[in-house]
Amino acid sequence: MRYPSFLMVCGALTFTLVGCTTNEQVEPKEPTTQSPTIDESQTTPNSDREDDVDTESPTDKESTDDKPEVDGQPTEPDPSTETEPTIPAQPIEIDGVANLELDELILVNKQIALPANYQPADLVEANIDFVDSTVGERRMLRKEAAVAIERLMKDAKTAGIDLKGTSAFRSYAYQVNLFNAYVERDGKEQAMKYSAPPGHSEHQTGLAIDVSSASVNYQLTQNLGETVEGKWLADHAHEYGFIIRYQRAFEEETGYMYEPWHLRFIGMEHAKQVHTLNKPYDRYIQEFMK
Ligand SMILES: [Zn+2]
């Protein structure tokens, strides 16, 4: 009696539980779970912008800019491309503030400023010769730019070119002091021609460095451009990812006087392009991002 009754109990249990334990688990649960996934993928490009001062306006701009610019693409009716931004184009600035997402291609100029609180996270001291008066954070660059200037300086030395760094990173606070001192000395109009108002200096990006040579007593003078060292820089800086940012031919366009000493790191690929095309970086990057 005990044995069959035990079997009956088991049979009854198996009968009621069978739906959970056997092959019926393939049954789909809720097909509606797919729609949140699609929503997430659509918002991903915007949620990356942690550092933006204003995350609202770039979102609007991107969605409106995307459509008319798909000119290089053949008109395939592929639904998967509609949800993904296929063009790497990015805004250069957002309401006059530099787009930090551009990373080493960031554009800072008379019109476009960095956020006052911006300081690169990967600043390191460049292991090169600096003039003695250059101390502390002014010897620092972003990691990639530091490595590049170390290579440049090493090769320059091998080629018999004597160069030293005079100033690299400048914090916002440092710029405030420097600019105020220039204005006091020369007046604002004159100071604007050779110095950047706070937030507008490329040195705050950690991607710019001023260099000079013994032949001009390590001064930041346009005469550097006429020296062997200045000419070597103009001919070779791009091989290391740097450009002579402010050229004599583009003084009007950039609003800056010729600065043969001011090197800006943008990476080798782009530096070679800018060097070959011979155009101001401002124009180059605007065209590149279109
Ligand atoms: Zn400079």
Short mmCIF file of N, CA, C and O in Angstrom, two decimals, residues 128-212:
data_model
loop_
_atom_site.label_atom_id
_atom_site.label_comp_id
_atom_site.label_asym_id
_atom_site.label_seq_id
_atom_site.Cartn_x
_atom_site.Cartn_y
_atom_site.Cartn_z
N ILE A 128 62.21 66.57 -20.39
CA ILE A 128 63.05 67.29 -21.35
C ILE A 128 63.78 68.40 -20.59
O ILE A 128 63.48 68.67 -19.43
N ASP A 129 64.71 69.06 -21.28
CA ASP A 129 65.37 70.21 -20.66
C ASP A 129 64.44 71.42 -20.70
O ASP A 129 63.89 71.75 -21.75
N PHE A 130 64.27 72.03 -19.55
CA PHE A 130 63.51 73.28 -19.47
C PHE A 130 64.45 74.39 -19.03
O PHE A 130 65.49 74.12 -18.40
N VAL A 131 64.09 75.61 -19.34
CA VAL A 131 64.86 76.72 -18.77
C VAL A 131 64.62 76.71 -17.26
O VAL A 131 63.58 76.25 -16.79
N ASP A 132 65.60 77.20 -16.53
CA ASP A 132 65.57 77.06 -15.07
C ASP A 132 64.34 77.67 -14.42
O ASP A 132 63.84 77.18 -13.40
N SER A 133 63.85 78.77 -15.01
CA SER A 133 62.73 79.47 -14.37
C SER A 133 61.41 78.73 -14.51
O SER A 133 60.42 79.10 -13.88
N THR A 134 61.39 77.70 -15.34
CA THR A 134 60.15 76.94 -15.53
C THR A 134 60.05 75.83 -14.50
O THR A 134 60.85 74.90 -14.49
N VAL A 135 59.07 75.98 -13.62
CA VAL A 135 58.95 75.01 -12.52
C VAL A 135 57.50 74.52 -12.41
O VAL A 135 56.57 75.09 -12.99
N GLY A 136 57.35 73.47 -11.63
CA GLY A 136 56.01 72.98 -11.26
C GLY A 136 55.16 72.55 -12.44
O GLY A 136 55.63 71.90 -13.37
N GLU A 137 53.89 72.94 -12.40
CA GLU A 137 52.92 72.47 -13.40
C GLU A 137 53.27 72.96 -14.81
O GLU A 137 52.83 72.39 -15.80
N ARG A 138 54.09 73.99 -14.90
CA ARG A 138 54.45 74.52 -16.22
C ARG A 138 55.41 73.59 -16.97
O ARG A 138 55.71 73.82 -18.13
N ARG A 139 55.87 72.55 -16.30
CA ARG A 139 56.67 71.51 -16.97
C ARG A 139 55.80 70.33 -17.40
O ARG A 139 56.30 69.33 -17.88
N MET A 140 54.51 70.45 -17.20
CA MET A 140 53.64 69.29 -17.43
C MET A 140 52.88 69.38 -18.76
O MET A 140 52.57 70.46 -19.25
N LEU A 141 52.62 68.19 -19.29
CA LEU A 141 51.82 68.05 -20.51
C LEU A 141 50.95 66.81 -20.33
O LEU A 141 51.22 65.97 -19.47
N ARG A 142 49.94 66.69 -21.17
CA ARG A 142 49.20 65.43 -21.19
C ARG A 142 50.16 64.33 -21.65
O ARG A 142 51.08 64.58 -22.42
N LYS A 143 49.92 63.13 -21.15
CA LYS A 143 50.85 62.01 -21.34
C LYS A 143 51.35 61.87 -22.79
O LYS A 143 52.55 61.81 -23.03
N GLU A 144 50.40 61.84 -23.71
CA GLU A 144 50.77 61.59 -25.10
C GLU A 144 51.64 62.71 -25.67
O GLU A 144 52.61 62.46 -26.40
N ALA A 145 51.32 63.94 -25.31
CA ALA A 145 52.10 65.09 -25.77
C ALA A 145 53.48 65.09 -25.13
O ALA A 145 54.48 65.48 -25.76
N ALA A 146 53.55 64.65 -23.87
CA ALA A 146 54.83 64.59 -23.17
C ALA A 146 55.77 63.59 -23.85
O ALA A 146 56.94 63.88 -24.10
N VAL A 147 55.24 62.43 -24.17
CA VAL A 147 56.03 61.41 -24.85
C VAL A 147 56.52 61.94 -26.20
O VAL A 147 57.69 61.76 -26.58
N ALA A 148 55.64 62.65 -26.89
CA ALA A 148 55.98 63.17 -28.22
C ALA A 148 57.07 64.24 -28.14
O ALA A 148 58.00 64.25 -28.95
N ILE A 149 56.98 65.14 -27.16
CA ILE A 149 57.99 66.21 -27.08
C ILE A 149 59.33 65.62 -26.62
O ILE A 149 60.40 66.11 -27.01
N GLU A 150 59.27 64.56 -25.83
CA GLU A 150 60.52 63.90 -25.43
C GLU A 150 61.23 63.31 -26.66
O GLU A 150 62.45 63.43 -26.81
N ARG A 151 60.46 62.70 -27.54
CA ARG A 151 61.03 62.15 -28.78
C ARG A 151 61.59 63.27 -29.66
O ARG A 151 62.69 63.18 -30.20
N LEU A 152 60.81 64.34 -29.78
CA LEU A 152 61.25 65.48 -30.61
C LEU A 152 62.56 66.05 -30.09
O LEU A 152 63.51 66.28 -30.85
N MET A 153 62.63 66.27 -28.78
CA MET A 153 63.82 66.89 -28.19
C MET A 153 65.05 65.97 -28.33
O MET A 153 66.16 66.45 -28.54
N LYS A 154 64.81 64.67 -28.19
CA LYS A 154 65.91 63.71 -28.31
C LYS A 154 66.48 63.74 -29.73
O LYS A 154 67.70 63.82 -29.92
N ASP A 155 65.59 63.70 -30.71
CA ASP A 155 66.03 63.71 -32.11
C ASP A 155 66.66 65.05 -32.48
O ASP A 155 67.61 65.11 -33.28
N ALA A 156 66.13 66.13 -31.92
CA ALA A 156 66.70 67.45 -32.18
C ALA A 156 68.14 67.50 -31.68
O ALA A 156 69.05 67.95 -32.39
N LYS A 157 68.33 67.00 -30.48
CA LYS A 157 69.67 66.99 -29.88
C LYS A 157 70.64 66.20 -30.76
O LYS A 157 71.77 66.63 -31.03
N THR A 158 70.18 65.04 -31.22
CA THR A 158 71.00 64.20 -32.11
C THR A 158 71.36 64.95 -33.39
O THR A 158 72.47 64.80 -33.92
N ALA A 159 70.44 65.78 -33.86
CA ALA A 159 70.68 66.55 -35.09
C ALA A 159 71.46 67.83 -34.83
O ALA A 159 71.65 68.66 -35.73
N GLY A 160 71.90 68.01 -33.57
CA GLY A 160 72.68 69.20 -33.22
C GLY A 160 71.82 70.44 -33.01
O GLY A 160 72.31 71.57 -33.07
N ILE A 161 70.53 70.23 -32.77
CA ILE A 161 69.60 71.34 -32.55
C ILE A 161 69.38 71.51 -31.05
O ILE A 161 68.91 70.60 -30.37
N ASP A 162 69.72 72.69 -30.55
CA ASP A 162 69.62 72.94 -29.12
C ASP A 162 68.31 73.65 -28.77
O ASP A 162 68.12 74.82 -29.13
N LEU A 163 67.44 72.95 -28.11
CA LEU A 163 66.15 73.54 -27.73
C LEU A 163 65.86 73.23 -26.26
O LEU A 163 66.28 72.19 -25.75
N LYS A 164 65.10 74.12 -25.63
CA LYS A 164 64.62 73.85 -24.27
C LYS A 164 63.16 74.27 -24.17
O LYS A 164 62.72 75.20 -24.85
N GLY A 165 62.45 73.59 -23.31
CA GLY A 165 61.08 74.00 -23.04
C GLY A 165 61.08 75.25 -22.18
O GLY A 165 61.93 75.41 -21.31
N THR A 166 60.14 76.15 -22.43
CA THR A 166 60.04 77.32 -21.56
C THR A 166 58.72 77.35 -20.79
O THR A 166 58.64 77.90 -19.70
N SER A 167 57.66 76.74 -21.35
CA SER A 167 56.38 76.74 -20.64
C SER A 167 55.42 75.76 -21.29
O SER A 167 55.22 75.81 -22.50
N ALA A 168 54.84 74.90 -20.49
CA ALA A 168 53.89 73.92 -21.04
C ALA A 168 52.50 74.18 -20.46
O ALA A 168 51.84 75.14 -20.84
N PHE A 169 52.07 73.38 -19.50
CA PHE A 169 50.71 73.54 -18.97
C PHE A 169 50.54 74.86 -18.21
O PHE A 169 51.44 75.29 -17.49
N ARG A 170 49.39 75.48 -18.41
CA ARG A 170 49.03 76.65 -17.62
C ARG A 170 47.60 76.49 -17.11
O ARG A 170 46.68 76.36 -17.90
N SER A 171 47.45 76.51 -15.82
CA SER A 171 46.12 76.40 -15.23
C SER A 171 45.34 77.69 -15.48
O SER A 171 45.92 78.72 -15.85
N TYR A 172 44.05 77.63 -15.28
CA TYR A 172 43.21 78.82 -15.44
C TYR A 172 43.67 79.92 -14.49
O TYR A 172 43.80 81.08 -14.89
N ALA A 173 43.97 79.56 -13.26
CA ALA A 173 44.39 80.55 -12.27
C ALA A 173 45.69 81.23 -12.69
O ALA A 173 45.84 82.45 -12.55
N TYR A 174 46.60 80.43 -13.25
CA TYR A 174 47.88 81.01 -13.71
C TYR A 174 47.63 82.01 -14.84
O TYR A 174 48.24 83.07 -14.90
N GLN A 175 46.69 81.64 -15.75
CA GLN A 175 46.38 82.53 -16.87
C GLN A 175 45.81 83.87 -16.40
O GLN A 175 46.08 84.91 -16.99
N VAL A 176 45.00 83.80 -15.36
CA VAL A 176 44.42 85.04 -14.83
C VAL A 176 45.52 85.99 -14.39
O VAL A 176 45.55 87.17 -14.77
N ASN A 177 46.48 85.46 -13.64
CA ASN A 177 47.59 86.29 -13.16
C ASN A 177 48.43 86.83 -14.30
O ASN A 177 48.78 88.01 -14.34
N LEU A 178 48.73 85.93 -15.26
CA LEU A 178 49.60 86.31 -16.38
C LEU A 178 48.95 87.39 -17.23
O LEU A 178 49.57 88.41 -17.56
N PHE A 179 47.68 87.17 -17.57
CA PHE A 179 47.00 88.10 -18.46
C PHE A 179 46.85 89.47 -17.78
O PHE A 179 47.06 90.51 -18.41
N ASN A 180 46.51 89.47 -16.53
CA ASN A 180 46.38 90.73 -15.81
C ASN A 180 47.71 91.51 -15.78
O ASN A 180 47.73 92.73 -15.91
N ALA A 181 48.80 90.77 -15.65
CA ALA A 181 50.12 91.42 -15.65
C ALA A 181 50.42 92.04 -17.01
O ALA A 181 50.93 93.16 -17.09
N TYR A 182 50.07 91.33 -18.09
CA TYR A 182 50.29 91.87 -19.44
C TYR A 182 49.45 93.11 -19.69
O TYR A 182 49.90 94.08 -20.28
N VAL A 183 48.19 93.05 -19.26
CA VAL A 183 47.28 94.19 -19.46
C VAL A 183 47.81 95.41 -18.71
O VAL A 183 47.80 96.53 -19.23
N GLU A 184 48.30 95.17 -17.53
CA GLU A 184 48.84 96.27 -16.73
C GLU A 184 50.05 96.90 -17.42
O GLU A 184 50.23 98.11 -17.42
N ARG A 185 50.85 96.04 -18.04
CA ARG A 185 52.09 96.52 -18.67
C ARG A 185 51.82 97.21 -20.01
O ARG A 185 52.34 98.29 -20.28
N ASP A 186 50.98 96.56 -20.89
CA ASP A 186 50.84 97.03 -22.27
C ASP A 186 49.44 97.52 -22.65
O ASP A 186 49.23 97.96 -23.78
N GLY A 187 48.49 97.38 -21.74
CA GLY A 187 47.11 97.70 -22.09
C GLY A 187 46.42 96.48 -22.69
O GLY A 187 47.07 95.62 -23.26
N LYS A 188 45.10 96.45 -22.58
CA LYS A 188 44.37 95.24 -22.96
C LYS A 188 44.45 94.95 -24.45
O LYS A 188 44.65 93.81 -24.87
N GLU A 189 44.32 96.00 -25.27
CA GLU A 189 44.30 95.80 -26.73
C GLU A 189 45.59 95.13 -27.21
O GLU A 189 45.56 94.17 -27.99
N GLN A 190 46.72 95.63 -26.72
CA GLN A 190 48.01 95.07 -27.11
C GLN A 190 48.20 93.67 -26.52
O GLN A 190 48.66 92.76 -27.21
N ALA A 191 47.82 93.51 -25.28
CA ALA A 191 47.98 92.20 -24.62
C ALA A 191 47.19 91.12 -25.35
O ALA A 191 47.65 89.98 -25.46
N MET A 192 46.03 91.48 -25.88
CA MET A 192 45.19 90.50 -26.59
C MET A 192 45.88 89.95 -27.83
O MET A 192 45.55 88.87 -28.30
N LYS A 193 46.84 90.71 -28.38
CA LYS A 193 47.51 90.28 -29.61
C LYS A 193 48.53 89.18 -29.37
O LYS A 193 48.82 88.39 -30.26
N TYR A 194 49.08 89.13 -28.20
CA TYR A 194 50.11 88.11 -27.97
C TYR A 194 49.77 87.17 -26.82
O TYR A 194 50.46 86.17 -26.63
N SER A 195 48.74 87.50 -26.07
CA SER A 195 48.38 86.63 -24.97
C SER A 195 46.89 86.32 -25.01
O SER A 195 46.10 87.09 -25.55
N ALA A 196 46.53 85.18 -24.47
CA ALA A 196 45.14 84.78 -24.49
C ALA A 196 44.46 85.15 -23.18
O ALA A 196 45.04 84.97 -22.11
N PRO A 197 43.23 85.67 -23.26
CA PRO A 197 42.51 85.90 -22.02
C PRO A 197 42.26 84.57 -21.30
O PRO A 197 42.23 83.53 -21.95
N PRO A 198 42.11 84.58 -19.98
CA PRO A 198 41.94 83.34 -19.21
C PRO A 198 40.87 82.43 -19.82
O PRO A 198 39.81 82.89 -20.21
N GLY A 199 41.23 81.14 -19.95
CA GLY A 199 40.31 80.16 -20.53
C GLY A 199 40.50 79.99 -22.03
O GLY A 199 40.06 79.01 -22.60
N HIS A 200 41.19 80.95 -22.65
CA HIS A 200 41.39 80.89 -24.10
C HIS A 200 42.81 80.44 -24.47
O HIS A 200 43.17 80.47 -25.64
N SER A 201 43.62 80.06 -23.50
CA SER A 201 44.98 79.64 -23.82
C SER A 201 45.03 78.15 -24.13
O SER A 201 44.49 77.32 -23.39
N GLU A 202 45.71 77.82 -25.21
CA GLU A 202 45.91 76.41 -25.54
C GLU A 202 46.73 75.70 -24.47
O GLU A 202 46.65 74.48 -24.35
N HIS A 203 47.48 76.47 -23.72
CA HIS A 203 48.32 75.85 -22.69
C HIS A 203 47.47 75.16 -21.61
O HIS A 203 47.95 74.27 -20.93
N GLN A 204 46.23 75.58 -21.46
CA GLN A 204 45.35 74.95 -20.47
C GLN A 204 44.92 73.55 -20.92
O GLN A 204 44.46 72.74 -20.12
N THR A 205 45.07 73.24 -22.20
CA THR A 205 44.71 71.90 -22.69
C THR A 205 45.74 70.86 -22.29
O THR A 205 45.47 69.67 -22.36
N GLY A 206 46.95 71.31 -21.92
CA GLY A 206 48.03 70.36 -21.65
C GLY A 206 48.61 69.78 -22.92
O GLY A 206 49.30 68.77 -22.90
N LEU A 207 48.30 70.41 -24.04
CA LEU A 207 48.76 69.92 -25.34
C LEU A 207 49.66 70.93 -26.05
O LEU A 207 50.02 70.74 -27.20
N ALA A 208 50.01 72.01 -25.36
CA ALA A 208 50.83 73.06 -25.97
C ALA A 208 52.08 73.30 -25.14
O ALA A 208 52.06 73.22 -23.91
N ILE A 209 53.16 73.60 -25.85
CA ILE A 209 54.42 73.90 -25.16
C ILE A 209 55.19 74.94 -25.95
O ILE A 209 55.23 74.90 -27.19
N ASP A 210 55.76 75.90 -25.23
CA ASP A 210 56.64 76.89 -25.85
C ASP A 210 58.07 76.40 -25.70
O ASP A 210 58.46 75.94 -24.62
N VAL A 211 58.83 76.50 -26.79
CA VAL A 211 60.24 76.09 -26.74
C VAL A 211 61.10 77.22 -27.32
O VAL A 211 60.62 78.04 -28.10
N SER A 212 62.35 77.24 -26.93
CA SER A 212 63.26 78.24 -27.48
C SER A 212 64.69 77.70 -27.44
O SER A 212 64.93 76.61 -26.94
#
